[in-house]
Amino acid sequence: MAGVLEGPRLRSDSNSSTASSRTLLRQRLSQLLTCVEDLSSDDEATEEVSRTLDEAFQLCGRYSGEFFRLHMLTWNVATAEPPDDVRSLLQLDSDSPADLFVIGLQEVRATPVKYVSDLIAEDSWSHLFMNTLGPNGFVKVTSVRMQGLLLIVFARQVHLPFIRDIQSTYTRTGIFGYWGNKGGVSVRFSFYGHMLCFLNCHLAAHMNYAVQRVDEFEYILDSQDFDFYNTPHVLDHKVVFWFGDLNFRIADHGLHFLRSSINSGRFNLLWSKDQLLMMKQKEPLLQQFEEGPLQFKPTYKFDRFSETYDTSAQKTWLGFNGKKRKPAWTDRILWRIKPTDEEECGSIADDEELPVKVTQDIYTCDPSYGVSDHKPVIGTFNLELQKKVETPLVCVSAEGQWSADEDAVLTYTIQEKFDACTSDWIGLYKIGFRSALDYIAFVWVKEDAIADVDEVVQLSMKRDDLPLLAGDYILGYFSRNMQSLVGLSPPFQIMESTLALLEGLVPENINGLDK
């Protein structure tokens, strides 16, 4: 795949943690020298030296965190139906498997009948990604749709209990803000206690509207609100990813020069006239966002099912032939780390300001996909963070042996106080499930009152709701207020029922369930 970044990787920090640690280390070492000079007892000096050194080394390692792999995709699909296979687009065979997938599409087919049907059932693009990622251990966390704009978030199953406070919103900017063919959709959530926001945009088209595109972006940021006191706006989040068909073009250069530079791989000759890079030089807001180098071919506009730039003769309103579309990097992925204020001593003010480090590994396009006149753009990142939460809110467990011969017993325990409600539920999922709504059966949690912390609540699942055939399953506690699975049981096996054994039932005869 062309365009993979070479050389040093791009890296952003939410604060200068290395400098802070060094400052604190110097303070501790200064204390160490003072202790050695002042203490008369060798034993006391040894003990104090040991304690101070331990503190110094703890401070140096305080901000080192765990790495999580983020795979991002943006693609204007130009109302096309999805291809048969997107495995290579998702890089599922990579040596560095992802933890999160964030997929932003633009111009998903949205005729009135099609759009209404997609609201009732998943659209064909969502089905494709769910069917591809589900068997690989990924679950759809959430999605948001505004006409042709679609944003989907997937996570590896093990991370689900630590993705909380999910909320999505959208902003229309098309036709004076009344039509949703242009605008932005966003999803925000807490990931191991760190606030992330993903904003998928489709901004105004055409060469002369660069300023309008920036105005639309600012309007989207100003108009999107979230119901969280600490992150009411997009830019309040610790990390923001801004991506989509941003529609910035390459100004001034003629078509021949553009294609000559592209064919020779000299993309750097075009950067000075890229409208987004030009606007970043004079717009303080845009300067807060980082982007990897454009070391891949411009992603627009191609003849469909080819790697050839636009050869059609565009028709004008009067029927005369117009100019061909110039190639441009319309499809982009940028990110912003929220600035943090440090105290004069260089320490972090509180746990809310633990840093997140973003390292970009890949920024490229995949020219092999041709259903659209745009090529999909891929960005892969490492998120380095220190977990602020490591315990699921709810512990769920299947008790005893399960089969459809009798009612099954399960227990749950709230391990930490959260905004639980009596409409929370516990679902039974087959291993490889695709979303929180992909349950086989479910039971409501305690109906008469909210369970107390550490209270063990026992529930039963009716035998008529259980699958007749054997298989591997998992239980998940779904929080209505958090819109997420906040607790998962260990995997367990449901045994074949007596009825299945007596009648010799086969998997396809039992509600479509595989054995």
XYZ file of C-alpha atoms in Angstrom:
515
model
C 0.000 0.000 0.000
C 1.462 3.296 -1.111
C 1.939 6.287 1.117
C 2.935 4.699 4.415
C 4.848 7.158 6.520
C 8.578 6.600 6.621
C 11.112 7.889 9.117
C 10.208 9.296 12.534
C 6.592 8.917 13.586
C 4.466 11.937 14.429
C 3.805 12.259 18.113
C 1.734 14.654 20.209
C 1.558 14.943 23.992
C -1.241 16.411 26.068
C 1.453 18.062 28.193
C 5.200 18.121 28.454
C 5.291 15.111 30.744
C 8.970 14.391 30.132
C 9.983 17.918 31.139
C 7.724 17.758 34.187
C 9.213 14.458 35.310
C 12.748 15.779 34.918
C 11.902 18.855 36.986
C 10.472 16.733 39.768
C 13.404 14.338 39.553
C 15.845 17.228 40.038
C 13.880 18.312 43.105
C 14.021 14.829 44.606
C 17.737 14.436 43.874
C 18.394 17.811 45.499
C 16.559 16.554 48.595
C 18.672 13.403 48.424
C 21.941 15.352 48.518
C 20.657 17.419 51.456
C 19.738 14.241 53.334
C 23.174 12.735 52.794
C 24.886 15.872 54.110
C 22.603 16.409 57.135
C 22.107 12.922 58.494
C 24.790 11.718 60.922
C 23.737 8.080 61.131
C 24.777 5.873 58.273
C 21.682 3.721 58.787
C 19.375 6.734 58.735
C 21.097 8.117 55.661
C 20.808 4.807 53.843
C 17.103 4.557 54.638
C 16.379 8.137 53.604
C 18.430 7.806 50.412
C 16.554 4.638 49.500
C 13.139 6.205 50.109
C 13.941 9.354 48.143
C 15.362 7.397 45.224
C 12.216 5.261 45.138
C 10.074 8.399 44.972
C 12.264 9.852 42.237
C 12.007 6.754 40.058
C 8.252 6.513 40.634
C 7.875 10.091 39.477
C 9.924 9.402 36.365
C 7.687 6.483 35.470
C 4.458 8.061 36.617
C 3.337 9.131 33.161
C 4.292 6.041 31.205
C 1.102 4.386 30.063
C -0.276 1.560 27.989
C -0.538 1.655 24.215
C -3.805 1.302 22.337
C -4.006 1.006 18.579
C -6.530 3.206 16.752
C -7.438 2.533 13.115
C -9.309 5.367 11.391
C -10.953 5.421 7.990
C -12.609 8.236 6.065
C -14.248 7.685 2.710
C -16.665 9.613 0.518
C -18.517 6.658 -1.016
C -20.462 8.771 -3.547
C -23.798 6.946 -2.935
C -22.251 3.616 -4.047
C -23.066 0.260 -2.535
C -20.169 -1.239 -0.569
C -17.585 -3.556 -2.124
C -17.614 -7.255 -1.329
C -14.567 -7.177 0.929
C -12.991 -4.497 3.150
C -10.481 -6.619 5.065
C -7.473 -4.962 3.438
C -9.023 -1.545 4.042
C -9.241 -2.375 7.743
C -5.768 -3.987 7.706
C -7.072 -6.945 9.701
C -4.011 -8.997 8.823
C -1.634 -6.392 10.261
C 1.061 -7.413 12.726
C -0.204 -4.573 14.972
C -3.883 -5.370 15.615
C -6.207 -2.483 16.396
C -8.066 -1.838 19.646
C -10.472 0.725 18.190
C -11.876 1.253 14.710
C -13.428 4.625 13.844
C -15.056 4.730 10.409
C -16.404 7.941 8.887
C -18.302 7.841 5.599
C -19.728 10.639 3.502
C -22.395 10.528 0.789
C -23.896 7.250 1.918
C -26.952 6.775 -0.314
C -29.793 8.625 1.389
C -32.887 8.782 -0.820
C -36.022 9.290 1.345
C -37.070 5.626 1.155
C -33.514 4.391 1.630
C -32.878 6.740 4.558
C -36.055 5.717 6.400
C -35.269 2.020 5.893
C -31.734 2.566 7.258
C -33.203 4.129 10.404
C -35.203 0.963 11.000
C -32.384 -1.470 10.172
C -28.646 -1.122 9.715
C -27.538 0.300 6.369
C -25.545 -1.856 3.960
C -22.218 -0.196 4.867
C -22.748 -0.771 8.592
C -23.709 -4.380 7.905
C -20.513 -4.927 5.942
C -18.249 -3.512 8.652
C -20.111 -5.328 11.434
C -19.999 -8.638 9.575
C -16.283 -8.155 8.898
C -15.209 -6.985 12.346
C -17.582 -9.089 14.491
C -15.884 -12.445 13.795
C -12.552 -10.760 14.585
C -13.613 -9.886 18.129
C -14.836 -6.296 17.572
C -18.182 -4.943 18.723
C -19.972 -1.871 17.431
C -19.893 0.646 20.269
C -22.162 3.230 18.654
C -22.992 4.986 15.403
C -24.571 8.247 14.286
C -26.172 9.061 10.939
C -27.205 12.374 9.365
C -28.444 11.748 5.838
C -25.294 10.802 3.912
C -22.909 11.242 6.854
C -22.215 8.104 8.890
C -19.832 7.577 11.814
C -19.308 4.131 13.369
C -17.100 3.172 16.315
C -15.944 -0.395 17.006
C -13.898 -1.675 19.941
C -12.244 -4.924 20.859
C -14.581 -6.760 23.212
C -12.223 -6.573 26.195
C -12.386 -2.745 26.145
C -16.198 -2.431 26.210
C -16.616 -2.029 30.010
C -14.170 0.886 29.921
C -15.917 2.854 27.158
C -18.468 4.974 28.986
C -20.579 8.110 28.713
C -21.192 7.678 25.002
C -23.007 10.489 23.264
C -23.408 11.570 19.653
C -24.734 14.633 17.877
C -24.837 16.253 14.448
C -24.909 19.659 12.763
C -26.388 20.550 9.382
C -24.669 23.168 7.217
C -26.168 22.458 3.788
C -28.698 24.941 2.325
C -28.379 27.565 5.059
C -28.192 24.938 7.781
C -31.521 23.287 6.983
C -30.296 20.340 4.934
C -27.978 17.584 6.125
C -26.113 16.822 2.914
C -23.224 18.797 4.432
C -22.197 19.258 8.046
C -20.704 17.144 10.817
C -21.544 14.143 12.995
C -19.637 13.394 16.163
C -19.263 10.738 18.838
C -17.684 11.298 22.231
C -16.912 8.839 25.017
C -14.626 8.164 27.926
C -11.925 5.584 27.174
C -10.352 4.266 30.378
C -11.258 7.619 31.924
C -9.880 9.837 29.128
C -12.290 11.948 27.070
C -12.106 11.362 23.303
C -14.176 12.951 20.547
C -14.411 12.017 16.863
C -15.862 14.507 14.380
C -16.694 13.386 10.827
C -17.360 16.317 8.475
C -18.440 16.922 4.896
C -17.771 20.572 4.122
C -18.678 22.867 1.232
C -17.370 21.853 -2.193
C -15.671 23.776 -5.046
C -12.367 25.575 -5.379
C -13.393 29.084 -4.270
C -14.995 28.140 -0.943
C -11.936 27.607 1.270
C -12.944 30.371 3.693
C -16.501 29.062 3.828
C -15.180 25.623 4.747
C -13.338 27.083 7.728
C -16.471 29.022 8.711
C -18.521 25.818 8.543
C -16.017 24.001 10.716
C -16.136 26.766 13.327
C -19.945 26.734 13.205
C -19.996 22.971 13.774
C -17.672 23.317 16.782
C -19.791 26.139 18.229
C -23.126 24.380 17.751
C -22.348 20.893 19.031
C -23.082 20.401 22.723
C -22.813 17.395 25.027
C -24.589 16.733 28.317
C -21.432 16.469 30.391
C -20.267 19.191 32.737
C -16.554 18.629 32.097
C -16.784 18.262 28.295
C -19.777 20.281 27.045
C -18.095 21.108 23.713
C -15.958 19.273 21.184
C -12.734 21.093 22.054
C -13.159 20.326 25.756
C -12.162 16.715 25.118
C -8.625 15.578 25.767
C -8.171 14.310 22.220
C -10.235 15.344 19.186
C -9.971 13.696 15.782
C -11.344 15.798 12.920
C -11.701 13.991 9.625
C -13.875 13.490 6.563
C -14.352 14.981 3.116
C -13.151 18.433 4.097
C -13.157 19.416 0.405
C -10.030 21.613 0.492
C -8.484 21.826 -2.975
C -5.098 22.541 -4.532
C -5.158 26.160 -5.662
C -3.430 27.927 -8.585
C -1.572 24.997 -10.138
C -2.668 23.941 -13.606
C -3.968 20.469 -14.395
C -0.834 19.444 -16.307
C 1.510 20.449 -13.460
C -0.706 18.678 -10.917
C -0.728 15.411 -12.795
C 2.968 15.607 -13.615
C 3.857 16.127 -9.945
C 1.565 13.280 -8.884
C 2.858 10.843 -11.501
C 6.450 11.522 -10.474
C 5.630 11.171 -6.768
C 6.726 14.745 -5.999
C 3.742 15.503 -3.780
C 5.751 18.098 -1.847
C 5.552 20.429 -4.876
C 1.805 20.714 -4.253
C 1.771 21.276 -0.491
C 2.293 25.038 -0.671
C -0.973 25.407 -2.600
C -3.041 22.964 -0.588
C -5.870 25.106 0.766
C -6.004 23.455 4.181
C -2.280 23.931 4.736
C -2.583 27.503 3.470
C -5.516 28.263 5.794
C -3.620 26.790 8.754
C -0.984 29.487 8.355
C -3.470 32.238 9.165
C -6.237 30.553 11.202
C -5.319 30.054 14.899
C -8.055 27.454 15.311
C -6.652 25.265 12.547
C -3.148 25.614 13.962
C -4.288 23.623 17.000
C -4.783 20.570 14.778
C -1.978 18.339 13.600
C -1.795 16.275 10.424
C 0.692 13.842 9.001
C 2.526 14.697 5.754
C 0.564 14.189 2.538
C 2.808 11.482 1.130
C 0.086 9.774 -0.859
C -1.772 10.592 -4.056
C -4.583 13.152 -3.894
C -7.754 11.184 -3.232
C -10.163 13.038 -5.549
C -11.373 12.895 -8.326
C -11.065 9.461 -9.983
C -12.942 7.640 -12.688
C -14.871 4.919 -10.922
C -13.322 1.456 -10.768
C -9.959 2.812 -11.839
C -6.867 4.613 -10.590
C -7.185 7.230 -13.323
C -8.013 10.806 -12.455
C -11.155 12.359 -13.912
C -11.330 11.978 -17.702
C -14.945 13.005 -18.107
C -16.023 16.282 -19.676
C -18.093 17.998 -17.046
C -21.321 19.544 -18.312
C -22.203 23.092 -17.396
C -25.732 24.320 -16.790
C -25.999 25.474 -20.417
C -24.842 22.124 -21.769
C -21.329 23.202 -22.733
C -18.330 21.124 -21.726
C -16.551 22.344 -18.623
C -13.140 21.691 -17.096
C -12.181 18.350 -15.607
C -11.927 18.236 -11.831
C -8.413 18.852 -10.599
C -6.940 16.237 -8.235
C -7.041 17.272 -4.585
C -6.534 15.964 -1.060
C -10.154 16.460 -0.115
C -10.189 13.573 2.377
C -8.177 14.193 5.536
C -7.551 13.082 9.127
C -6.317 15.593 11.731
C -6.103 15.549 15.500
C -5.842 17.957 18.408
C -4.499 17.439 21.924
C -6.158 19.629 24.505
C -3.601 22.039 26.028
C -3.118 21.677 29.792
C -1.962 24.229 32.341
C 0.821 23.088 34.619
C 1.595 24.453 38.040
C 4.765 26.468 38.442
C 6.592 23.490 39.949
C 5.963 21.535 36.771
C 3.683 18.933 38.374
C 0.288 17.870 37.096
C -2.564 19.663 38.841
C -4.730 16.539 39.348
C -5.574 13.156 37.910
C -7.810 14.748 35.295
C -4.698 16.023 33.566
C -2.852 12.762 33.117
C -1.395 12.960 29.635
C -2.433 11.204 26.461
C 0.219 10.796 23.786
C -0.760 10.351 20.152
C 1.657 8.788 17.678
C 0.684 8.410 14.041
C 2.097 5.347 12.296
C 0.300 5.371 8.938
C -1.367 8.092 6.867
C -2.231 6.880 3.410
C -4.936 6.107 0.892
C -5.894 2.773 -0.627
C -6.252 3.257 -4.403
C -7.453 -0.306 -4.995
C -11.030 0.530 -3.982
C -12.915 2.012 -6.910
C -16.649 2.066 -6.143
C -16.402 5.831 -5.553
C -14.700 8.774 -7.254
C -12.854 9.260 -3.941
C -10.211 6.916 -2.555
C -10.477 5.885 1.112
C -7.957 7.430 3.503
C -6.492 5.447 6.399
C -4.819 6.733 9.534
C -3.423 4.479 12.248
C -2.397 5.833 15.630
C -0.984 4.709 18.945
C -2.705 6.207 21.976
C -0.461 6.075 25.014
C -2.336 6.690 28.235
C -2.416 5.729 31.860
C -5.656 3.974 32.749
C -7.739 5.994 35.187
C -10.289 3.196 35.545
C -9.377 -0.490 35.561
C -12.405 -2.138 37.176
C -15.736 -2.688 35.383
C -18.694 -0.939 36.979
C -20.612 -4.202 37.169
C -19.498 -7.794 37.722
C -21.720 -10.301 35.884
C -21.578 -14.078 36.196
C -23.424 -17.131 34.888
C -24.174 -19.500 37.773
C -24.198 -23.271 37.404
C -24.737 -25.184 34.200
C -26.860 -23.588 31.489
C -29.125 -25.358 29.009
C -32.627 -24.856 27.607
C -33.870 -27.698 29.809
C -34.380 -25.342 32.763
C -34.319 -21.689 33.757
C -30.791 -20.329 34.069
C -29.385 -18.330 36.978
C -27.115 -15.306 36.747
C -25.839 -12.783 39.264
C -24.591 -9.238 39.021
C -22.880 -6.924 41.485
C -22.448 -3.176 41.129
C -18.809 -2.575 42.019
C -18.816 1.214 41.841
C -21.634 3.711 42.101
C -22.871 5.014 38.745
C -26.086 6.344 37.220
C -27.877 2.997 37.088
C -31.606 2.708 36.404
C -34.279 0.009 36.422
C -34.363 -0.035 32.608
C -30.797 -1.366 32.497
C -30.665 -4.931 31.222
C -28.410 -7.944 30.979
C -28.120 -9.608 27.591
C -27.015 -13.064 26.548
C -24.590 -12.850 23.616
C -23.047 -15.490 21.411
C -19.260 -15.150 21.207
C -18.529 -12.980 18.155
C -21.554 -10.723 18.688
C -21.572 -7.526 16.634
C -23.290 -4.919 18.833
C -25.011 -4.463 22.187
C -28.349 -5.098 20.453
C -27.143 -8.414 19.033
C -28.381 -10.364 22.078
C -30.015 -13.805 22.046
C -32.095 -13.089 25.144
C -32.176 -10.506 27.932
C -33.546 -9.816 31.405
C -34.215 -6.505 33.100
C -32.136 -5.753 36.168
C -33.696 -5.434 39.611
C -37.145 -4.008 38.920
C -38.229 -2.541 42.255
C -35.099 -0.553 43.141
C -31.537 0.199 42.173
C -29.105 -2.302 43.639
C -26.623 -1.076 46.214
C -22.876 -1.226 45.697
C -21.535 -4.729 46.500
C -25.074 -6.150 46.705
C -25.262 -9.495 44.902
C -28.430 -9.621 42.800
C -29.672 -12.926 41.425
C -31.796 -13.092 38.288
C -33.129 -15.911 36.147
C -33.394 -16.253 32.397
C -36.331 -18.304 31.142
C -35.455 -21.617 29.536
C -37.718 -20.838 26.565
C -35.411 -17.919 25.719
C -32.239 -19.998 25.740
C -30.710 -21.560 22.616
C -31.325 -25.301 22.209
C -27.893 -26.060 20.822
C -24.543 -25.914 22.573
C -22.309 -22.902 22.115
C -20.053 -20.358 23.774
C -21.733 -17.279 25.205
C -21.170 -14.226 27.351
C -23.394 -12.012 29.519
C -23.292 -8.223 29.311
C -24.790 -5.538 31.568
C -26.079 -2.648 29.415
C -26.401 0.778 31.055
C -29.233 2.789 29.549
C -27.810 6.105 30.749
C -24.241 5.413 29.648
C -25.381 3.717 26.424
C -22.709 1.064 26.818
C -21.952 -2.396 28.149
C -20.388 -1.640 31.531
C -19.823 -5.222 32.605
C -19.123 -8.536 30.854
C -19.077 -12.040 32.292
C -16.335 -14.560 31.559
C -17.216 -16.711 28.540
C -19.197 -19.845 29.374
C -20.805 -22.732 27.524
C -24.489 -23.479 27.132
C -25.048 -27.220 26.849
C -27.227 -28.881 24.252
C -30.772 -29.361 25.512
C -32.435 -32.740 25.831
C -34.923 -31.733 23.136
C -32.121 -30.969 20.662
C -30.505 -34.340 21.336
C -33.763 -36.298 21.073
C -34.902 -34.718 17.839
C -31.484 -34.525 16.161
C -31.867 -30.839 15.436
C -29.309 -29.141 13.187
C -28.023 -25.566 13.671
C -29.865 -23.992 10.748
C -33.207 -25.143 12.157
C -32.722 -23.348 15.447
C -33.296 -19.628 14.963
C -30.275 -19.337 12.681
C -27.843 -20.095 15.516
C -24.633 -21.965 14.807
C -23.656 -24.765 17.100
